[in-house]
GROMACS .gro file of C-alpha atoms in nm:
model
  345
    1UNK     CA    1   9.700   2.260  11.503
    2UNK     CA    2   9.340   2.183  11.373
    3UNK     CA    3   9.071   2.448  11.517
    4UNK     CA    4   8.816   2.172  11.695
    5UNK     CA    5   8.445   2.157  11.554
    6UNK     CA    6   8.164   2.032  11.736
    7UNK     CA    7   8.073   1.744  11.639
    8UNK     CA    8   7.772   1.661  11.845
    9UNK     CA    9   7.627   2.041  11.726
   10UNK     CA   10   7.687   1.881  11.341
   11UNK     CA   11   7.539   1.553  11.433
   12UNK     CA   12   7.228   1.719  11.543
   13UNK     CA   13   7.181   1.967  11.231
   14UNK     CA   14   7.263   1.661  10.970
   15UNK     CA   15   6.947   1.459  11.182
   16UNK     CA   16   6.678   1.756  11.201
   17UNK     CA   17   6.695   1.771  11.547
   18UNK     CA   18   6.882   2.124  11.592
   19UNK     CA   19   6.817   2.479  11.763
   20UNK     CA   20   6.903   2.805  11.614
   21UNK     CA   21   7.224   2.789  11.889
   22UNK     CA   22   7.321   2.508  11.642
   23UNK     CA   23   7.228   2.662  11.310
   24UNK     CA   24   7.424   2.934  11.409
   25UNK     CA   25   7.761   2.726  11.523
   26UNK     CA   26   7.695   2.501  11.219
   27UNK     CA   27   7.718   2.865  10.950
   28UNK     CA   28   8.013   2.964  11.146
   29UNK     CA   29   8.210   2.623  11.070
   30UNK     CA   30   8.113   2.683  10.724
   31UNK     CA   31   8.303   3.011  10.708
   32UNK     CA   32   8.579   2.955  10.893
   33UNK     CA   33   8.905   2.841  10.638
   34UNK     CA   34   9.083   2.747  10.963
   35UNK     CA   35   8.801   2.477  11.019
   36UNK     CA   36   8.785   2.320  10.633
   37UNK     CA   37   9.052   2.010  10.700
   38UNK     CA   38   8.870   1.930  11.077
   39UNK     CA   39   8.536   1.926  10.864
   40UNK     CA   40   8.605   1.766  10.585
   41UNK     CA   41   8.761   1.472  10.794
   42UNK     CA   42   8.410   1.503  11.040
   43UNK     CA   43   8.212   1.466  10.707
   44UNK     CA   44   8.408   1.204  10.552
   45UNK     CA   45   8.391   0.971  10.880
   46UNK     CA   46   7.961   1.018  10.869
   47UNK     CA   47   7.991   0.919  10.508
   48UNK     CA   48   8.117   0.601  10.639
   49UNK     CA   49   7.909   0.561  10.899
   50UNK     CA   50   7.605   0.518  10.640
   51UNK     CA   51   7.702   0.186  10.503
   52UNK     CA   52   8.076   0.085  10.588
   53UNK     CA   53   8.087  -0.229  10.403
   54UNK     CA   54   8.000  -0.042  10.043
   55UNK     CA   55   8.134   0.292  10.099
   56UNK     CA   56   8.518   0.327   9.939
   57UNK     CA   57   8.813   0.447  10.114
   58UNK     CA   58   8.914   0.733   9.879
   59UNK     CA   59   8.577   0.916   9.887
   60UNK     CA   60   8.657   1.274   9.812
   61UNK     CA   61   8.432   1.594   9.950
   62UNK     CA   62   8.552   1.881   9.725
   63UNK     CA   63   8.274   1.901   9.474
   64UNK     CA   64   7.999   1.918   9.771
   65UNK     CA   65   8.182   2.145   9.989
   66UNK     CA   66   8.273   2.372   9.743
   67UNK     CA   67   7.917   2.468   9.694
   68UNK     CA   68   7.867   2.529  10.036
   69UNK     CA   69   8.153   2.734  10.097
   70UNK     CA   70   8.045   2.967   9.837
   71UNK     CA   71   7.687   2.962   9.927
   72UNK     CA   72   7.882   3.089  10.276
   73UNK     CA   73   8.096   3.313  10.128
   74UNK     CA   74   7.787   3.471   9.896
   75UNK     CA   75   7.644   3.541  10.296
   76UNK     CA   76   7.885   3.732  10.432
   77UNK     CA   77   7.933   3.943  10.154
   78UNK     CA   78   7.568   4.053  10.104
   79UNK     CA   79   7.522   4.114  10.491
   80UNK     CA   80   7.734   4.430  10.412
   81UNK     CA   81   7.416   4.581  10.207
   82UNK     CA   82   7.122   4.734  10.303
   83UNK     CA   83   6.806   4.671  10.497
   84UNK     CA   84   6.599   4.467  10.183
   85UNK     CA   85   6.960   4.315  10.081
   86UNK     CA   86   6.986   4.181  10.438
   87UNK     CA   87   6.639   3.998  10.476
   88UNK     CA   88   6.748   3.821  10.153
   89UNK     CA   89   7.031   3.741  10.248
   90UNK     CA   90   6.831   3.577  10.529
   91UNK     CA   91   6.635   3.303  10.340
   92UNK     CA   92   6.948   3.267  10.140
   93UNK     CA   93   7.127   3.177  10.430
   94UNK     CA   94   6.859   2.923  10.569
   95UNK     CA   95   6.847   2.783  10.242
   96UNK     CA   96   7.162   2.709  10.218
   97UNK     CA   97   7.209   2.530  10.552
   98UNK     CA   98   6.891   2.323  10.445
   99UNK     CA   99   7.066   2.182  10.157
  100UNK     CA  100   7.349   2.068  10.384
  101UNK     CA  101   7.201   1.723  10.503
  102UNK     CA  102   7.009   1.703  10.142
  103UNK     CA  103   7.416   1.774   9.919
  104UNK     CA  104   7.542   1.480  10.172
  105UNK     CA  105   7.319   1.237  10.121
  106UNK     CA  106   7.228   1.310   9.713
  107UNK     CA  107   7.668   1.282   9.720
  108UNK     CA  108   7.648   0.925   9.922
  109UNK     CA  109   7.353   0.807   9.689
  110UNK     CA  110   7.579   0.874   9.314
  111UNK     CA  111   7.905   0.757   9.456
  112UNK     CA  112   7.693   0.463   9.565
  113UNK     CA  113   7.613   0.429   9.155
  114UNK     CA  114   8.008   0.469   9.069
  115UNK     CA  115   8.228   0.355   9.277
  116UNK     CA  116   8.482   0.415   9.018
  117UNK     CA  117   8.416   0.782   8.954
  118UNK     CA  118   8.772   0.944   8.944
  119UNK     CA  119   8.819   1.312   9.132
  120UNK     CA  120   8.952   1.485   8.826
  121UNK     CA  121   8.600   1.343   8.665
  122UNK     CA  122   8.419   1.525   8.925
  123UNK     CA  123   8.276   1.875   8.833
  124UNK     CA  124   8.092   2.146   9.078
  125UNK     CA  125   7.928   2.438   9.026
  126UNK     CA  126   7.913   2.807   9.165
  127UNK     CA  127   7.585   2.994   9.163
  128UNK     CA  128   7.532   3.359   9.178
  129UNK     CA  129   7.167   3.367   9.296
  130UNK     CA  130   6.971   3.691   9.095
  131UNK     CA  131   7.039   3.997   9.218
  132UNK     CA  132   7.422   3.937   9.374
  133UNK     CA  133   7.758   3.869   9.284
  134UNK     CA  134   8.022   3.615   9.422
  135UNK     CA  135   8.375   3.584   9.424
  136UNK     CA  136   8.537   3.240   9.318
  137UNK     CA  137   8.895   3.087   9.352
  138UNK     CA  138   8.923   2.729   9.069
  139UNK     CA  139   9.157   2.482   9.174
  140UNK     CA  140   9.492   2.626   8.996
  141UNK     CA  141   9.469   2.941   9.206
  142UNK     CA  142   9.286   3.154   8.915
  143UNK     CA  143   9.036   3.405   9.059
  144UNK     CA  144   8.726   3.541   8.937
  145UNK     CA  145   8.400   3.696   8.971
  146UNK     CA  146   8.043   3.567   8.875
  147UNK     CA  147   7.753   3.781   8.805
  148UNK     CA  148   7.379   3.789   8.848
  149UNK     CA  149   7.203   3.486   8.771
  150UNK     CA  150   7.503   3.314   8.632
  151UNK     CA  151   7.676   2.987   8.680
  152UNK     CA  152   8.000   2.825   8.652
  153UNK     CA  153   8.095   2.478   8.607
  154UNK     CA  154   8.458   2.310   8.627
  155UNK     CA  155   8.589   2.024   8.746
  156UNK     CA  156   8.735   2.012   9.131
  157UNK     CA  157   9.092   1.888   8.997
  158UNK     CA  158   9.211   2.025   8.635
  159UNK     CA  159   9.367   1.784   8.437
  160UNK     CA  160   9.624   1.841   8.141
  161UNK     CA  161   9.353   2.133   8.017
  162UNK     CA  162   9.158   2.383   8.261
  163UNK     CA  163   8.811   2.371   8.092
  164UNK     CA  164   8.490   2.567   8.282
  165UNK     CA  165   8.116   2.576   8.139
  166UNK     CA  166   7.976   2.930   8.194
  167UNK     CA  167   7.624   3.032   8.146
  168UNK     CA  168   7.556   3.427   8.245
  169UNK     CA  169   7.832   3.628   8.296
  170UNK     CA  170   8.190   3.624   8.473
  171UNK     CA  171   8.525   3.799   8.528
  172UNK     CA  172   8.843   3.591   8.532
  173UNK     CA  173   9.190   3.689   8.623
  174UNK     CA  174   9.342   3.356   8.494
  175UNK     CA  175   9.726   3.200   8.614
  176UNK     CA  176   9.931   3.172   8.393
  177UNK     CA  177  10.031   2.801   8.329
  178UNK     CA  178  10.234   2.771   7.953
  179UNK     CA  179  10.146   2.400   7.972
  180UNK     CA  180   9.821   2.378   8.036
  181UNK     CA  181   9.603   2.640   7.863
  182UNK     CA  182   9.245   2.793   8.022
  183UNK     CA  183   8.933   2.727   7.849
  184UNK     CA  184   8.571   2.884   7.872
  185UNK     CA  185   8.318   2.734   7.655
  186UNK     CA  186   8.038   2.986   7.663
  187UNK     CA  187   7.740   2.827   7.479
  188UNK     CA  188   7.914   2.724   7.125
  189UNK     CA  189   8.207   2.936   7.162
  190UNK     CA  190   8.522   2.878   7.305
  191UNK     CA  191   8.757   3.114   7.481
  192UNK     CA  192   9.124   3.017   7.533
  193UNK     CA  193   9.403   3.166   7.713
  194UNK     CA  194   9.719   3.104   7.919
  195UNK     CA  195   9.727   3.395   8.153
  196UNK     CA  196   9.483   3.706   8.128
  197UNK     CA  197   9.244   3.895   8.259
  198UNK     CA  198   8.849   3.937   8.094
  199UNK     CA  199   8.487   3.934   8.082
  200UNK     CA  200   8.237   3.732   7.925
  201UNK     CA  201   7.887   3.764   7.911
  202UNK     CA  202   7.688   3.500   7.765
  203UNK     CA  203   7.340   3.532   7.928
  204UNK     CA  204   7.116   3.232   7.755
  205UNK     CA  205   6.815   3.499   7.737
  206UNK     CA  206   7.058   3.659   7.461
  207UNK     CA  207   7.171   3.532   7.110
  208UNK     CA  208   7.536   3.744   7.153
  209UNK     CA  209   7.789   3.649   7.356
  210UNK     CA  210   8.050   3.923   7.484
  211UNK     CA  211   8.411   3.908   7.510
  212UNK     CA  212   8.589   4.202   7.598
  213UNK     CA  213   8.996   4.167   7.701
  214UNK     CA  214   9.152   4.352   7.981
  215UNK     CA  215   9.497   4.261   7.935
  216UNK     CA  216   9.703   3.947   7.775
  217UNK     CA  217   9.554   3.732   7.511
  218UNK     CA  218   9.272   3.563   7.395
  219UNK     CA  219   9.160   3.323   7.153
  220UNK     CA  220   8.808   3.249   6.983
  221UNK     CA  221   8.661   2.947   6.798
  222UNK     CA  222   8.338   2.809   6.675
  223UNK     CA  223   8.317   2.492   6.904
  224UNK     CA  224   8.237   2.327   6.577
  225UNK     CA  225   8.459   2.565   6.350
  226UNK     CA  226   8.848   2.569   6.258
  227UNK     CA  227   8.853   2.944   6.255
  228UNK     CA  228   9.005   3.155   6.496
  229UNK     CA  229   9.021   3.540   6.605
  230UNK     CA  230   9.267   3.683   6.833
  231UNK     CA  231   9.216   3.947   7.068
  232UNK     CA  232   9.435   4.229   7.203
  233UNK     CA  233   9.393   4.446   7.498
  234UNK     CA  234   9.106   4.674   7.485
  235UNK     CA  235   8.935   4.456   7.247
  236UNK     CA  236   8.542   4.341   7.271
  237UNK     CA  237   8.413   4.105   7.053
  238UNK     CA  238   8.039   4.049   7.004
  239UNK     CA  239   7.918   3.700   6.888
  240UNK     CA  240   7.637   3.644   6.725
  241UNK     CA  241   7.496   3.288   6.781
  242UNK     CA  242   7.211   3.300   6.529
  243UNK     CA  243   7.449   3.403   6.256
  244UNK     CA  244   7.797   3.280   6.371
  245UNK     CA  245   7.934   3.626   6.276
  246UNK     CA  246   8.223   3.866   6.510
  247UNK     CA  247   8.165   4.213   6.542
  248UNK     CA  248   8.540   4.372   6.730
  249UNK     CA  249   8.560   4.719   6.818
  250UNK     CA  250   8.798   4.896   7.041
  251UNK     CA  251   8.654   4.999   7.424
  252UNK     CA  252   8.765   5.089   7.789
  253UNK     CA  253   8.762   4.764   7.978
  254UNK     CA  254   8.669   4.892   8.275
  255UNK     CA  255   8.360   4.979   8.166
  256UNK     CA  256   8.278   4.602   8.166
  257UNK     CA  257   8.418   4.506   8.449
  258UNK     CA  258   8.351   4.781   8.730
  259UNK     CA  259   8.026   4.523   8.850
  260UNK     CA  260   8.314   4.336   8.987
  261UNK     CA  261   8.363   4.631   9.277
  262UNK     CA  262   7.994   4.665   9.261
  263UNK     CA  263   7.907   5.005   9.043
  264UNK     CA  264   7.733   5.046   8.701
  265UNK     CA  265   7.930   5.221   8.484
  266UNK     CA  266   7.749   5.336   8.162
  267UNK     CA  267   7.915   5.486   7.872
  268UNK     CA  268   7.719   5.652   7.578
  269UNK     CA  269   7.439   5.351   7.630
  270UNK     CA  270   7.096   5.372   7.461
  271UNK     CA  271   6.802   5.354   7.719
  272UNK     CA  272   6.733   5.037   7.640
  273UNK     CA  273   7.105   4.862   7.702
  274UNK     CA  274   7.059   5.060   8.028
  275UNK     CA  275   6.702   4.887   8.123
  276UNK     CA  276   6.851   4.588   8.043
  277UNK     CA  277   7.134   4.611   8.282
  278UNK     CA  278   6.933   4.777   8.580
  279UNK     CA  279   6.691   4.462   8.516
  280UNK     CA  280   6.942   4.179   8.591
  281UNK     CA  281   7.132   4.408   8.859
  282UNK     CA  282   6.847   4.484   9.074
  283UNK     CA  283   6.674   4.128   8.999
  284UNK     CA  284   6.364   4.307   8.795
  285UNK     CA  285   6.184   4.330   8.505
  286UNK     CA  286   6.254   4.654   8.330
  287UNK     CA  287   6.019   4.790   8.018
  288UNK     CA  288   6.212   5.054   7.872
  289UNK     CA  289   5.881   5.244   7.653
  290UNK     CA  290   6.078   5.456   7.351
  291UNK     CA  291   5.894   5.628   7.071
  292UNK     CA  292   6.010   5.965   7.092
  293UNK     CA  293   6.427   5.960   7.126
  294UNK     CA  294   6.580   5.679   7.010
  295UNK     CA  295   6.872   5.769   7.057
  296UNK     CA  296   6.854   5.870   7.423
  297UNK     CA  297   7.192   5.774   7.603
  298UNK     CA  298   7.328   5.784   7.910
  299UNK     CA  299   7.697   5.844   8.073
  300UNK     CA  300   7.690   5.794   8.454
  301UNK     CA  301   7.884   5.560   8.729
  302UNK     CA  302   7.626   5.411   9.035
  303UNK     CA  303   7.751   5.250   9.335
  304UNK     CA  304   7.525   5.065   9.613
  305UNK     CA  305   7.268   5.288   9.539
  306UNK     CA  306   6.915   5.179   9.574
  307UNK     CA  307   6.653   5.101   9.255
  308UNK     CA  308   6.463   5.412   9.373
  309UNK     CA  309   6.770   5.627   9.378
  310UNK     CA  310   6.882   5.552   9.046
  311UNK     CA  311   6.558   5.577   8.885
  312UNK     CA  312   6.486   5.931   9.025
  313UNK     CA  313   6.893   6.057   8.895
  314UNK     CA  314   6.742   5.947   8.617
  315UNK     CA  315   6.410   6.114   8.599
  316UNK     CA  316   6.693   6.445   8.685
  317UNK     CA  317   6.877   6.415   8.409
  318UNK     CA  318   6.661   6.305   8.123
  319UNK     CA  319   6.335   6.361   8.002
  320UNK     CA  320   6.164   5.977   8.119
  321UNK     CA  321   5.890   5.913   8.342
  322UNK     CA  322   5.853   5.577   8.557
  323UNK     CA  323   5.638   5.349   8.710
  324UNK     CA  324   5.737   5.106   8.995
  325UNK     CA  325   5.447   4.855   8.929
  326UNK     CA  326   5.274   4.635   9.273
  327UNK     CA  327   5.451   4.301   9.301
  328UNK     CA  328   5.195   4.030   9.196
  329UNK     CA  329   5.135   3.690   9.327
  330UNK     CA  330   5.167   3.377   9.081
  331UNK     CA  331   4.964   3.083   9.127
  332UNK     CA  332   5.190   2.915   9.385
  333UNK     CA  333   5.158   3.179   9.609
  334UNK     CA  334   5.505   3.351   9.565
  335UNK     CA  335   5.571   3.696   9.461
  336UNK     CA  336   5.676   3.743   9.093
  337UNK     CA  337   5.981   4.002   9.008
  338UNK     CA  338   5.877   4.403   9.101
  339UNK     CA  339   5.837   4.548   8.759
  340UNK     CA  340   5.939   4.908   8.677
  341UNK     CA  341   5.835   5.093   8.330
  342UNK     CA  342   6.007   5.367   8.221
  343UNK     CA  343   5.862   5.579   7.935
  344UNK     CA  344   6.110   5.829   7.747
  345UNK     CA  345   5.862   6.148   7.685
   0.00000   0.00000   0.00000
């Protein structure tokens, strides 16, 4: 039995015309999975209704409503944070119901351009907005995880190959499938596998992409090269993009992986691999100042804890000083990124 929707309530958000009453019933059709098939056929018939003598018969809605069901999904998770976390999570939210009428009607306008467009032509994309992480199911039933300010691309119905685009950083626990093999193409390198779990970081702020192989097996090639390197478990492979070299070593996965179940693990790190990290996990710019100890490193494990938490540990246990710097206003009139410096005495 189909859970009902109202339809009237939807009608009224799509125009403009809607109260926070129906903002609020519109989000909660959004999350409910029991909902999806009564929505999708709601959406499909006001599709229609926009021009019934051009619009096709066979329009499909997975690409747009898989956006929207992670921009959802990304809600509910973060409303499980803190006080800050939570007025994000906010805007985030009445963002993402803005976009709703704006994804329908920029969907009607380019299937209006190609009538012919096929589904398994059709690609979405996830986004994990700065300073979050959300979790993604692809269309064969492989699950991952994508991390701060990343975003994956892949098409909403795999063909004979499952290829995804990733910029940023993810965590996939891939299905096996002998006949059709999994591909990541991470700037100009390409990651194949049947079924295995790993991470890859391939930030674009960064000429080195990271590999690193929880379990089952891997294979990596140039996108323009013939070569290619196998991994094992407990490998991690770091490419360089500048000189097309591989540097393997031998690691604990976990280590690169534990952002998953939200904690930053750090394992003999140098200061400024730490900054780094705390930069894109907290969504700020982090000057790591060194002239004294360069070789300054850091074993610790932090879960939910706040920016002001970890940076005083940190003050505890080694000999740094910080600075959380005013948050500044750029010429449009929007805060830029809080900035923290910390100086290694």
């Amino acid at each position: 039995m189909k859970e009902k929707i109202d339809k009237e309530q939807l009608r009224r958000f799509f125009s403009g015309a809607y109260s926070e009453e129906d903002t609020s019933g519109v989000e909660e059709v959004f999350q409910d999975d029991s909902r999806k098939e009564a929505l999708e056929t709601f959406l499909l018939s006001e599709w229609h209704r926009f021009d019934e003598t051009t619009m096709a018969q066979d329009k499909n809605l997975d690409h747009i409503l898989h956006k929207l069901y992670y921009k959802f999904q990304h809600q509910q998770e973060r409303k499980k944070e803190g006080l800050v976390i939570r007025l994000w999570n906010t805007y985030s939210r009445v963002a993402a119901l803005l976009l709703i009428p704006l994804a329908l009607t920029l969907a009607f306008l380019l299937q209006q351009d190609d009538q012919q467009l096929k589904v398994s032509e059709t690609w979405a994309e996830i986004e994990a907005p700065l300073g979050s992480r959300v979790k993604f199911t692809l269309p064969d039933g492989s699950v991952g995880w994508l991390n701060s300010g990343s975003f994956l691309t892949y098409p909403i119905k795999f063909g004979n190959e499952r290829n995804v685009k990733l910029t940023g950083e993810a965590f996939f626990d891939i299905k096996k499938d002998p006949t059709k093999p999994f591909n990541v193409v991470a700037t100009d390198l390409n990651i194949s596998v049947l079924g295995t779990r790993f991470n890859v970081a391939a930030y674009k702020d960064v000429n080195e992409i990271q590999v690193v192989l929880e379990s089952g097996k891997v294979k990596l090639n140039h996108i323009h090269g013939k070569n290619e390197v196998d991994m094992d478990p407990n490998d991690k492979i770091i490419y360089n993009s500048d000189t097309r070299k591989l540097v393997r070593s031998k690691v604990d996965p976990y280590k690169y992986s534990s952002w998953t179940e939200g904690k930053l693990v750090f394992r003999n790190d140098d200061i400024a691999v730490v900054g780094k990290r705390l930069g894109r996990w907290y969504n700020m710019d982090v000057e790591v100042r060194n002239e004294k100890n360069r070789d300054l490193r850091l074993r610790a494990t932090f879960e939910n804890e706040a920016i002001e938490e970890v940076l005083r540990l940190l003050k505890i246990s080694f000999p740094i000083e910080y600075e959380v710097e005013k948050r500044k206003m750029d010429l449009n009139g929007k805060y830029e990124k809080r900035k923290v410096i910390i100086t290694v005495r």
